[in-house]
Coordinates of C-alpha atoms and ligand atoms in Angstrom, one line a residue:
X7 CA -13.2 -0.2 18.6
X8 CA -12.0 2.9 17.2
X9 CA -14.8 4.6 14.8
X10 CA -14.0 5.8 11.4
X11 CA -13.3 9.9 11.6
X12 CA -16.7 11.2 10.9
X13 CA -15.7 14.8 12.2
X14 CA -12.5 16.6 10.9
X15 CA -9.4 15.7 12.2
X16 CA -7.1 18.0 13.8
X17 CA -3.5 18.3 14.0
X18 CA -0.2 20.4 13.8
X19 CA -0.3 21.0 9.6
X20 CA -4.4 22.0 10.2
X21 CA -3.3 24.3 13.1
X22 CA -0.6 25.8 10.8
X23 CA -3.7 26.2 8.1
X24 CA -6.3 27.7 10.4
X25 CA -3.6 30.3 11.4
X26 CA -2.9 31.1 8.0
X27 CA -6.3 31.5 7.4
X28 CA -7.0 33.6 10.3
X29 CA -4.5 35.9 8.8
X30 CA -5.3 35.6 5.2
X31 CA -2.3 34.9 4.2
X32 CA -3.2 33.4 0.8
X33 CA -6.2 35.4 0.4
X34 CA -8.2 32.6 1.9
X35 CA -6.7 30.0 -0.5
X36 CA -5.8 26.4 0.6
X37 CA -3.8 24.6 -2.0
X38 CA -2.2 21.5 -1.6
X39 CA -0.2 18.5 -3.9
X40 CA 0.8 15.2 -4.0
X41 CA 3.9 15.0 -5.7
X42 CA 5.2 11.4 -6.5
X43 CA 7.9 10.5 -8.8
X44 CA 6.8 7.9 -11.2
X45 CA 9.8 5.8 -10.7
X46 CA 7.6 3.1 -9.0
X47 CA 4.0 1.9 -7.6
X48 CA 2.6 4.2 -4.9
X49 CA 2.8 2.6 -1.3
X50 CA 0.9 3.0 1.9
X51 CA 3.5 5.6 3.0
X52 CA 2.3 7.4 -0.1
X53 CA -1.4 6.4 0.7
X54 CA -0.9 8.7 4.1
X55 CA 0.5 11.6 2.4
X56 CA -2.2 11.3 -0.5
X57 CA -5.1 11.2 2.6
X58 CA -3.4 14.1 3.9
X59 CA -3.0 16.2 1.1
X60 CA -6.5 15.3 -0.5
X61 CA -8.1 15.4 2.9
X62 CA -6.9 19.0 3.9
X63 CA -8.1 20.1 0.1
X64 CA -11.5 18.9 0.9
X65 CA -11.7 20.0 4.2
X66 CA -11.2 23.5 3.6
X67 CA -12.8 23.5 0.2
X68 CA -9.3 24.0 -1.4
X69 CA -7.9 22.3 -4.1
X70 CA -5.1 19.5 -4.2
X71 CA -2.8 18.7 -7.6
X72 CA -1.5 15.5 -8.4
X73 CA 2.2 16.4 -9.7
X74 CA 4.2 14.0 -11.4
X75 CA 7.7 15.0 -10.1
X76 CA 9.5 13.9 -13.1
X77 CA 12.5 15.6 -13.2
X78 CA 14.9 12.7 -12.8
X79 CA 14.8 10.5 -16.4
X80 CA 16.4 7.5 -14.9
X81 CA 13.6 5.0 -14.1
X82 CA 10.4 7.2 -14.6
X83 CA 8.1 5.5 -17.4
X84 CA 4.6 5.8 -18.0
X85 CA 3.6 2.6 -16.7
X86 CA 4.3 4.3 -13.3
X87 CA 2.4 7.7 -14.6
X88 CA -0.5 5.5 -15.0
X89 CA -0.6 3.3 -12.0
X90 CA -0.2 6.4 -9.8
X91 CA -3.2 7.9 -11.3
X92 CA -5.0 4.8 -11.2
X93 CA -4.0 4.3 -7.4
X94 CA -4.9 7.7 -6.2
X95 CA -8.3 7.7 -7.9
X96 CA -8.9 4.2 -6.3
X97 CA -8.0 5.7 -3.0
X98 CA -11.1 7.8 -3.6
X99 CA -9.6 11.4 -4.7
X100 CA -10.1 13.6 -7.4
X101 CA -7.9 16.1 -8.9
X102 CA -10.4 17.4 -11.8
X103 CA -8.0 18.9 -14.4
X104 CA -5.2 19.6 -12.3
X105 CA -2.7 16.9 -13.4
X106 CA 0.5 18.0 -13.9
X107 CA 4.0 17.4 -14.9
X108 CA 7.3 18.8 -13.3
X109 CA 8.8 18.1 -17.0
X110 CA 6.5 20.6 -18.4
X111 CA 8.2 23.2 -16.5
X112 CA 11.5 22.3 -18.1
X113 CA 11.7 25.5 -20.2
X114 CA 10.6 27.5 -17.5
X115 CA 13.1 26.2 -14.9
X116 CA 15.6 26.6 -17.4
X117 CA 14.8 30.4 -17.8
X118 CA 14.7 30.4 -14.1
X119 CA 18.4 29.1 -13.6
X120 CA 19.4 31.8 -16.4
X121 CA 18.1 34.3 -14.2
X122 CA 19.9 33.4 -10.8
X123 CA 23.1 33.6 -13.2
X124 CA 22.7 36.8 -14.4
X125 CA 21.8 38.0 -10.7
X126 CA 25.0 36.5 -9.8
X127 CA 23.3 33.7 -7.8
X128 CA 24.5 30.9 -9.6
X129 CA 27.5 29.7 -11.2
X130 CA 28.9 26.9 -13.5
X131 CA 31.3 24.9 -11.4
X132 CA 33.9 22.4 -13.3
X133 CA 34.8 20.4 -10.3
X134 CA 34.3 16.5 -10.4
X135 CA 31.6 14.8 -8.5
X136 CA 34.5 13.6 -6.1
X137 CA 35.9 17.2 -6.0
X138 CA 32.5 18.6 -5.0
X139 CA 32.0 16.2 -2.1
X140 CA 35.4 16.8 -0.8
X141 CA 34.6 20.7 -1.0
X142 CA 31.5 20.3 0.5
X143 CA 32.9 20.1 4.1
X144 CA 31.0 18.1 6.9
X145 CA 29.0 18.6 10.1
X146 CA 32.2 19.7 11.6
X147 CA 33.9 21.4 9.0
X148 CA 32.8 24.1 7.1
X149 CA 33.2 23.8 3.0
X150 CA 35.3 25.0 0.8
X151 CA 34.8 27.3 -2.1
X152 CA 35.1 26.0 -5.7
X153 CA 37.8 27.6 -7.9
X154 CA 34.9 28.6 -10.1
X155 CA 32.6 30.2 -8.2
X156 CA 33.8 33.6 -9.5
X157 CA 33.3 32.9 -13.1
X158 CA 31.9 35.9 -15.2
X159 CA 27.9 36.0 -15.8
X160 CA 29.1 35.8 -19.5
X161 CA 31.0 32.9 -18.9
X162 CA 28.2 31.2 -17.1
X163 CA 25.7 31.8 -19.4
X164 CA 27.7 30.8 -22.0
X165 CA 28.9 27.5 -20.4
X166 CA 25.2 26.8 -19.3
X167 CA 23.8 26.8 -23.0
X168 CA 26.4 24.9 -24.1
X169 CA 25.3 22.3 -21.2
X170 CA 22.0 22.6 -22.7
X171 CA 23.2 22.1 -26.1
X172 CA 25.0 18.7 -25.4
X173 CA 28.6 19.9 -25.7
X174 CA 29.7 18.4 -22.8
X175 CA 29.9 14.9 -20.9
X176 CA 28.0 13.8 -18.1
X177 CA 29.4 15.0 -14.8
X178 CA 31.7 17.7 -16.8
X179 CA 30.1 20.7 -15.4
X180 CA 27.1 21.7 -13.0
X181 CA 25.1 24.6 -12.3
X182 CA 25.3 25.4 -8.5
X183 CA 23.7 28.0 -6.6
X184 CA 26.0 30.6 -5.0
X185 CA 25.0 30.5 -1.5
X186 CA 27.3 30.3 1.3
X187 CA 30.1 27.5 1.6
X188 CA 30.2 28.2 5.5
X189 CA 26.8 27.6 6.0
X190 CA 26.0 25.7 9.4
X191 CA 23.6 23.9 7.0
X192 CA 25.4 21.9 4.4
X193 CA 22.4 21.9 2.2
X194 CA 23.0 25.5 1.7
X195 CA 26.5 25.2 0.8
X196 CA 26.4 26.0 -2.7
X197 CA 23.8 23.2 -4.0
X198 CA 23.7 22.0 -7.4
X199 CA 21.0 22.9 -9.6
X200 CA 21.4 21.3 -12.8
X201 CA 23.7 18.3 -14.0
X202 CA 24.3 16.8 -17.5
X203 CA 22.4 13.6 -17.8
X204 CA 22.3 11.9 -21.1
X205 CA 19.1 10.0 -20.5
X206 CA 16.5 10.0 -22.3
X207 CA 13.2 11.3 -20.7
X208 CA 9.6 9.3 -21.2
X209 CA 8.2 12.5 -21.4
X210 CA 10.9 15.1 -23.3
X211 CA 12.6 12.2 -25.0
X212 CA 16.1 13.7 -25.9
X213 CA 15.2 17.2 -26.0
X214 CA 17.4 17.5 -22.7
X215 CA 20.5 16.3 -21.8
X216 CA 20.6 18.6 -18.6
X217 CA 18.2 18.0 -15.8
X218 CA 17.1 20.1 -12.6
X219 CA 17.4 18.8 -9.5
X220 CA 14.8 18.0 -7.0
X221 CA 15.9 20.9 -4.7
X222 CA 15.5 23.4 -7.5
X223 CA 12.3 21.7 -9.2
X224 CA 10.1 21.1 -6.3
X225 CA 9.7 24.5 -4.9
X226 CA 9.6 26.2 -8.1
X227 CA 6.7 24.0 -9.4
X228 CA 4.9 24.3 -6.0
X229 CA 5.3 28.2 -6.6
X230 CA 4.2 28.2 -10.4
X231 CA 1.2 26.2 -9.3
X232 CA 0.3 28.6 -6.4
X233 CA 0.7 25.9 -3.8
X234 CA 0.0 27.3 -0.2
X235 CA 1.2 24.4 1.7
X236 CA 3.8 22.4 0.5
X237 CA 3.6 19.2 2.6
X238 CA 6.8 16.8 2.6
X239 CA 8.2 14.4 5.3
X240 CA 10.8 15.1 7.7
X241 CA 14.0 14.5 6.0
X242 CA 13.4 17.2 3.9
X243 CA 13.4 19.9 6.9
X244 CA 17.2 20.7 6.2
X245 CA 16.2 21.6 2.5
X246 CA 13.4 24.2 3.8
X247 CA 16.0 27.3 3.8
X248 CA 16.9 26.3 0.5
X249 CA 13.5 26.1 -0.7
X250 CA 12.9 29.3 0.5
X251 CA 15.7 30.8 -0.9
X252 CA 14.9 29.8 -4.4
X253 CA 11.3 30.9 -4.0
X254 CA 12.2 34.5 -2.8
X255 CA 14.7 34.7 -5.4
X256 CA 12.7 33.8 -8.6
X257 CA 9.1 34.1 -7.7
X258 CA 7.9 37.1 -5.7
X259 CA 4.7 37.1 -3.9
X260 CA 3.1 34.9 -1.3
X261 CA 5.6 31.9 -0.8
X262 CA 4.4 28.4 -0.4
X263 CA 5.1 27.0 3.2
X264 CA 6.9 23.7 3.3
X265 CA 6.0 21.7 6.1
X266 CA 7.5 18.3 7.2
X267 CA 5.6 15.7 9.0
X268 CA 6.7 11.8 10.0
X269 CA 6.7 9.6 7.2
X270 CA 4.7 6.1 7.9
X271 CA 7.0 3.2 8.8
X272 CA 4.8 0.1 9.1
X273 CA 6.0 -3.0 11.2
X274 CA 7.0 -6.4 9.1
X275 CA 7.4 -4.4 5.8
X276 CA 9.7 -1.9 3.8
X277 CA 8.3 1.1 2.6
X278 CA 10.8 2.5 0.7
X279 CA 10.6 2.9 -3.1
X280 CA 13.9 2.0 -3.7
X281 CA 13.6 -1.4 -1.5
X282 CA 10.5 -2.2 -3.4
X283 CA 11.9 -1.8 -6.7
X284 CA 14.7 -4.4 -5.3
X285 CA 12.0 -6.6 -4.1
X286 CA 10.3 -7.0 -7.8
X287 CA 13.6 -6.8 -9.6
X288 CA 14.6 -9.4 -7.9
X289 CA 11.7 -11.5 -8.0
X290 CA 11.5 -11.9 -4.1
X291 CA 7.8 -11.0 -4.9
X292 CA 6.2 -11.7 -8.0
X293 CA 5.4 -8.3 -8.8
X294 CA 4.4 -4.9 -7.9
X295 CA 0.6 -6.1 -7.3
X296 CA 2.1 -9.0 -5.3
X297 CA -0.6 -9.3 -2.5
X298 CA 2.1 -9.3 0.3
X299 CA 3.6 -5.9 -0.9
X300 CA 2.5 -2.9 0.9
X301 CA 1.9 -1.2 -2.5
X302 CA -1.6 0.1 -3.5
X303 CA -2.0 -2.3 -6.2
X304 CA -0.8 -5.2 -4.0
X305 CA -3.1 -4.2 -1.1
X306 CA -6.2 -3.8 -3.6
X307 CA -5.3 -7.4 -5.3
X308 CA -5.2 -8.8 -1.5
X309 CA -8.4 -7.2 -1.0
X310 CA -8.0 -4.4 1.2
X311 CA -10.5 -1.6 0.5
X312 CA -10.0 2.2 0.0
X313 CA -12.2 2.6 2.9
X314 CA -10.4 0.9 5.2
X315 CA -7.2 2.3 4.2
X316 CA -8.5 5.9 4.2
X317 CA -9.3 4.9 7.7
X318 CA -6.3 3.9 8.8
X319 CA -4.6 7.0 7.8
X320 CA -7.1 8.9 9.4
X321 CA -6.4 6.8 13.0
X322 CA -2.5 7.4 12.4
X323 CA -2.8 11.1 12.3
X324 CA 0.1 12.9 11.6
X325 CA 3.1 13.9 13.8
X326 CA 6.4 15.3 13.9
X327 CA 8.2 12.2 15.1
X328 CA 9.3 9.1 13.1
X329 CA 7.9 6.2 14.6
X330 CA 6.5 2.7 13.7
X331 CA 3.1 1.5 13.0
X332 CA 2.0 -2.0 13.8
X333 CA 0.8 -3.6 10.8
X334 CA -2.1 -4.9 13.0
X335 CA -3.7 -1.5 13.2
X336 CA -4.1 -1.4 9.4
X337 CA -5.3 -5.3 9.2
X338 CA -7.9 -4.2 12.2
X339 CA -9.4 -1.3 10.2
X340 CA -9.3 -3.9 6.8
X341 CA -11.5 -6.3 9.3
X342 CA -13.5 -3.8 10.4
X343 CA -14.4 -2.6 6.9
X344 CA -15.1 -6.1 5.7
X345 CA -16.8 -7.2 8.7
X346 CA -19.8 -4.8 8.1
X347 CA -19.7 -4.9 4.0
X348 CA -18.6 -8.4 3.3
X349 CA -21.0 -11.1 2.4
X350 CA -20.6 -14.5 3.9
X351 CA -19.8 -17.9 2.1
X352 CA -18.7 -21.5 3.1
X353 CA -15.3 -22.8 2.0
X354 CA -13.4 -25.7 3.0
X355 CA -9.6 -25.4 2.8
X356 CA -8.5 -28.8 3.9
X357 CA -11.4 -31.3 2.6
X358 CA -12.3 -34.2 4.3
X359 CA -15.3 -36.3 3.0
X360 CA -18.5 -37.1 4.9
X361 CA -21.0 -39.2 4.0
X362 CA -24.3 -38.7 5.8
X363 CA -25.5 -42.6 5.7
X364 CA -29.3 -41.8 6.3
X365 CA -29.8 -39.1 3.9
X366 CA -31.3 -40.0 0.5
X367 CA -29.2 -40.6 -1.8
X368 CA -30.6 -38.5 -4.9
X369 CA -32.1 -35.7 -2.3
X370 CA -30.7 -32.4 -2.6
X371 CA -32.3 -29.4 -0.3
X372 CA -31.8 -26.0 -1.2
X373 CA -31.0 -24.2 2.1
X374 CA -31.7 -20.3 1.8
X375 CA -29.5 -18.3 4.2
X376 CA -28.9 -14.6 4.8
X377 CA -25.8 -13.4 3.0
X378 CA -25.0 -11.3 6.2
X379 CA -25.9 -11.9 9.7
X380 CA -26.7 -8.3 10.5
X381 CA -27.4 -6.8 7.2
X382 CA -30.8 -8.1 5.7
X383 CA -30.2 -5.6 2.8
X384 CA -27.5 -8.1 1.9
X385 CA -30.0 -10.8 0.5
X386 CA -29.8 -14.5 0.8
X387 CA -28.5 -17.1 -1.2
X388 CA -29.3 -21.0 -1.7
X389 CA -26.9 -23.6 -0.2
X390 CA -27.5 -27.0 -1.7
X391 CA -27.2 -30.1 0.8
X392 CA -26.7 -33.1 -0.2
X393 CA -25.7 -37.0 1.1
X394 CA -22.2 -36.5 0.6
X395 CA -20.4 -33.2 2.1
X396 CA -16.8 -31.9 2.7
X397 CA -15.4 -30.3 6.2
X398 CA -12.4 -29.2 7.5
X399 CA -9.8 -32.0 8.3
X400 CA -9.3 -30.3 11.7
X401 CA -13.1 -30.3 12.6
X402 CA -12.4 -34.1 13.3
X403 CA -10.2 -35.5 15.9
X404 CA -10.1 -39.4 16.7
X405 CA -9.5 -38.7 20.0
X406 CA -10.4 -35.1 21.1
X407 CA -10.0 -33.3 24.3
X408 CA -12.9 -32.8 26.4
X409 CA -13.3 -28.9 25.2
X410 CA -13.3 -29.9 21.4
X411 CA -16.6 -28.8 20.5
X412 CA -16.6 -30.4 16.9
X413 CA -16.8 -33.9 15.5
X414 CA -15.2 -36.8 16.9
X415 CA -16.2 -40.3 17.9
X416 CA -19.6 -40.2 20.1
X417 CA -19.7 -36.6 19.0
X418 CA -22.6 -34.2 17.4
X419 CA -22.1 -30.7 15.6
X420 CA -24.3 -28.3 14.1
X421 CA -23.4 -28.0 10.2
X422 CA -23.6 -24.1 9.8
X423 CA -27.1 -23.2 8.2
X424 CA -28.2 -26.8 8.3
X425 CA -28.3 -30.1 10.3
X426 CA -27.0 -31.3 13.5
X427 CA -24.7 -34.5 12.2
X428 CA -23.7 -37.6 14.6
X429 CA -20.3 -39.1 14.0
X430 CA -20.6 -43.0 13.1
X431 CA -17.7 -44.4 11.8
X432 CA -14.5 -43.2 9.6
X433 CA -12.4 -44.9 6.8
X434 CA -8.5 -44.7 7.1
X435 CA -6.2 -44.7 4.3
X436 CA -4.5 -48.4 4.7
X437 CA -1.0 -47.4 3.8
X438 CA -0.6 -43.9 5.8
X439 CA -3.5 -44.5 8.8
X440 CA -4.8 -40.7 7.6
X441 CA -8.5 -40.7 8.2
X442 CA -10.1 -40.2 4.7
X443 CA -13.6 -40.3 5.1
X444 CA -16.0 -40.0 7.8
X445 CA -19.6 -41.8 8.1
X446 CA -22.2 -39.6 10.1
X447 CA -26.0 -39.4 10.6
X448 CA -28.1 -36.7 10.5
X449 CA -30.9 -35.2 12.8
X450 CA -34.0 -34.4 10.3
X451 CA -35.7 -32.3 12.8
X452 CA -32.6 -30.0 13.3
X453 CA -32.4 -27.7 10.1
X454 CA -32.0 -24.6 11.6
X455 CA -34.0 -25.8 14.9
X456 CA -32.2 -27.0 18.0
X457 CA -32.7 -30.8 18.4
X458 CA -36.2 -31.7 19.7
X459 CA -35.3 -33.5 22.9
X460 CA -33.5 -30.3 24.3
X461 CA -30.1 -31.9 24.1
X462 CA -27.4 -29.3 23.8
X463 CA -25.1 -29.3 20.4
X464 CA -22.1 -26.7 21.1
X465 CA -20.1 -26.6 18.4
X466 CA -20.8 -25.2 14.6
X467 CA -18.7 -25.9 11.9
X468 CA -18.8 -25.0 7.9
X469 CA -19.0 -27.3 5.1
X470 CA -19.8 -27.9 1.4
X471 CA -21.8 -30.2 -0.7
X472 CA -19.4 -32.3 -2.5
X473 CA -21.6 -32.8 -5.9
X474 CA -22.2 -28.9 -5.9
X475 CA -18.9 -27.7 -4.6
X476 CA -16.5 -25.5 -6.7
X477 CA -12.7 -26.5 -6.5
X478 CA -10.8 -23.5 -5.6
X479 CA -7.3 -22.1 -5.2
X480 CA -6.9 -20.1 -1.9
X481 CA -3.7 -18.2 -1.0
X482 CA -2.8 -17.6 2.5
X483 CA -0.6 -14.7 3.0
X484 CA 1.8 -14.1 6.1
X485 CA 4.2 -11.2 6.9
X486 CA 6.8 -10.6 4.1
X487 CA 9.7 -10.1 6.6
X488 CA 10.2 -12.2 9.9
X489 CA 11.3 -8.7 12.0
X490 CA 9.2 -6.0 13.3
X491 CA 11.7 -3.4 11.3
X492 CA 13.3 -4.8 8.4
X493 CA 13.8 -1.0 7.0
X494 CA 16.2 -0.5 9.4
X495 CA 18.5 -3.4 8.3
X496 CA 21.0 -2.8 5.4
X497 CA 20.4 -6.5 4.6
X498 CA 17.0 -6.4 5.0
X499 CA 16.2 -9.3 2.3
X500 CA 17.7 -11.9 4.7
X501 CA 14.9 -11.5 6.8
X502 CA 12.3 -12.0 4.1
X503 CA 9.7 -14.5 5.6
X504 CA 10.4 -17.3 3.1
X505 CA 6.8 -18.9 4.0
X506 CA 4.8 -15.8 3.5
X507 CA 2.9 -17.5 0.6
X508 CA 1.0 -20.7 1.1
X509 CA -1.1 -21.9 -1.8
X510 CA -3.9 -24.6 -1.4
X511 CA -4.8 -26.0 -4.4
X512 CA -7.6 -28.5 -3.5
X513 CA -10.3 -26.4 -1.8
X514 CA -13.9 -26.5 -2.2
X515 CA -16.2 -23.3 -2.4
X516 CA -19.8 -23.4 -2.1
X517 CA -21.5 -23.5 -5.2
X518 CA -22.6 -19.5 -5.4
X519 CA -18.6 -18.6 -5.6
X520 CA -18.3 -20.4 -8.8
X521 CA -19.6 -17.3 -10.8
X522 CA -17.4 -14.8 -8.5
X523 CA -15.2 -11.9 -10.3
X524 CA -11.9 -10.7 -9.3
X525 CA -12.1 -7.9 -6.7
X526 CA -15.2 -9.4 -5.0
X527 CA -14.7 -10.1 -1.2
X528 CA -16.4 -12.5 1.2
X529 CA -15.9 -13.7 4.7
X530 CA -15.4 -17.4 4.5
X531 CA -17.3 -18.5 7.6
X532 CA -15.1 -19.5 10.4
X533 CA -11.7 -18.6 8.2
X534 CA -11.3 -15.0 7.5
X535 CA -11.7 -12.4 4.7
X536 CA -11.1 -13.8 1.0
X537 CA -10.9 -11.7 -2.3
X538 CA -11.2 -13.2 -5.7
X539 CA -8.2 -13.0 -7.3
X540 CA -7.4 -11.7 -11.2
X541 CA -6.1 -15.4 -11.8
X542 CA -10.1 -16.5 -11.0
X543 CA -11.0 -18.2 -14.4
X544 CA -14.4 -19.3 -15.2
X545 CA -15.5 -22.2 -12.9
X546 CA -12.2 -22.2 -11.0
X547 CA -12.1 -19.3 -8.5
X548 CA -8.9 -18.1 -6.7
X549 CA -9.0 -16.8 -3.4
X550 CA -6.5 -14.5 -1.7
X551 CA -7.2 -14.4 2.2
X552 CA -7.4 -10.7 3.0
X553 CA -7.1 -11.0 6.9
X554 CA -7.6 -14.1 9.2
X555 CA -10.8 -13.5 11.3
X556 CA -8.8 -12.7 14.3
X557 CA -5.1 -11.4 14.9
X558 CA -3.2 -14.4 15.1
X559 CA -0.3 -12.5 15.9
X560 CA -1.8 -10.8 19.0
X561 CA -0.7 -13.4 21.6
X562 CA -3.9 -13.0 23.6
X563 CA -6.1 -13.8 20.9
X564 CA -5.6 -17.7 21.7
X565 CA -6.5 -20.5 19.2
X566 CA -7.5 -20.1 15.4
X567 CA -11.3 -21.5 15.9
X568 CA -13.2 -22.9 18.5
Ligands
LIG604 P1 11.6 6.5 -1.2 O1 10.6 5.5 -0.7 O2 12.4 5.9 -2.1 O3 12.0 7.8 -0.1 P2 9.9 8.8 -2.0 O4 9.1 8.0 -0.8 O5 10.6 10.2 -1.8 O6 10.9 7.8 -2.6 P3 8.3 10.1 -3.9 O7 7.6 9.4 -5.1 O8 8.8 11.4 -4.1 O9 8.7 8.9 -3.3 O10 7.2 10.4 -2.7 C1 5.8 11.3 -2.9 C2 5.4 11.8 -1.7 O11 5.0 11.0 -0.7 C3 6.4 12.7 -1.2 O12 5.7 14.1 -0.8 C4 6.7 11.8 -0.1 O13 7.0 13.1 1.2 C5 5.6 11.1 0.6 N1 6.0 9.9 1.1 C6 6.6 8.9 0.5 N2 6.9 8.2 1.6 C7 6.3 8.2 2.6 C8 5.8 7.7 3.6 N3 6.3 6.6 4.1 N4 5.0 8.3 4.6 C9 4.4 9.5 3.9 N5 4.7 10.0 3.1 C10 5.4 9.4 2.3
LIG605 MG1 11.2 11.8 -3.3

């Protein structure tokens, strides 16, 4: 198994930084940033970027800013800002006092735009959005110049200030950089810098009716903050010349270097914010924190740990080529972390009543058992044992095959941490024929000890004391999508897995779980890892299955339990 990375990782981005440090490019400074747009909750792909940017800052004793890239008022909100702050902190990172908002730069960005107009590098264009698109050309054809391209500086300044003053309707004019309509790179064909958008902004209210475009705001925000390495995903590769163009024109000095890496794609889920918003809005899931969502908040609710997510991000590394990472790698990291840290507990999902006929009726034994088989520091707990128990329905078969090491007519099995019991008889529902109760006998000499006569009992099953057990709800989750790469499908919702949530409402958990609290995680022996959900009420725990014990999707893994 891969161990968590303790040494510093290496990759092409860190190679670039090492080179820059060697040549003293930024006087030895390393400054990165994580720039989410607060128009949704962050997901595991963002977590990759968070780990990369903050991880580099830690490694090089540099800084990493958290910057809300909030230049498009549509869909942005304080709720999302707060969620991002909470999630990045939860992932284990700290930005000290360097929380910034691109919207705080609106006034300066406006001045930068005016500067471009003054130097003849920007003009107000009054073509319609459709006409602008037509003039842009294509990969094979150069663009055509706008008839407004040669407006005078005075006219541009006048129109731009009137755009700001709110004299024009949305789409009537835009401000464009005057670069090169024949450029082979379409991004450089007089890109739009500002557009009119009469939309209130969650921070600046109605102060502005014009908003800067991402390509303009992002690079200048980086430069204003003294960012040295501006790490983004591959789709911005073609925008890099524009990034450099704006910064060179407007902010002299050492320029932040844009470096692109491959975004994370994860199998059986989608990692586009637009699609996640659709899943939430159309109620395909129950919210951003639905435990099936690839969001950080969903994963937290599900019971994933920040350590597991960080370890996953370290293991996938950063590369230049797009690829699809198998979600089972993430689950493996989660399992590995929980195996080391989650206390063990017993819980029966599909209860079958068992009466131990030869056990005294009012006797209750408190069996002290370890919370973790390898970690004595995790302490012990007392497990009550009494005459009536619950075991799993599928731990009994009326007519079991030879290799079935659980209960059946004539068979014995060990109860975890307790006694060996032997099957005596069963009670069936008269109508359905279903087995509803077992009668067994126990061997008093086998409490945590092998049978005295040396006979072998192979199977061990979990159980709870019926009188002491706490009724619990358990929610089982499966892949959100039925196909590996739903992100590549236009009609991706068609591939949603309608059986991704199964609610078991009549489970029984061992008595110690009656006082569990949301967020606490356990290994339910033989079943997997579970996390108490915020829906937990006093005495009525609700658990989410985080991951099964084994990867049930890996075909070679065989049966669920032995
Ligand atoms: P969308 O998912 O709709 O493309 P977005 O990912 O661009 O939206 P932002 O809030 O702008 O959303 O992203 C913030 C940062 O996270 C950006 O630097 C972006 O490059 C990075 N990022 C976003 N998605 C991923 C991903 N899947 N893998 C790695 N980094 C990502
Ligand atoms: Mg973006």
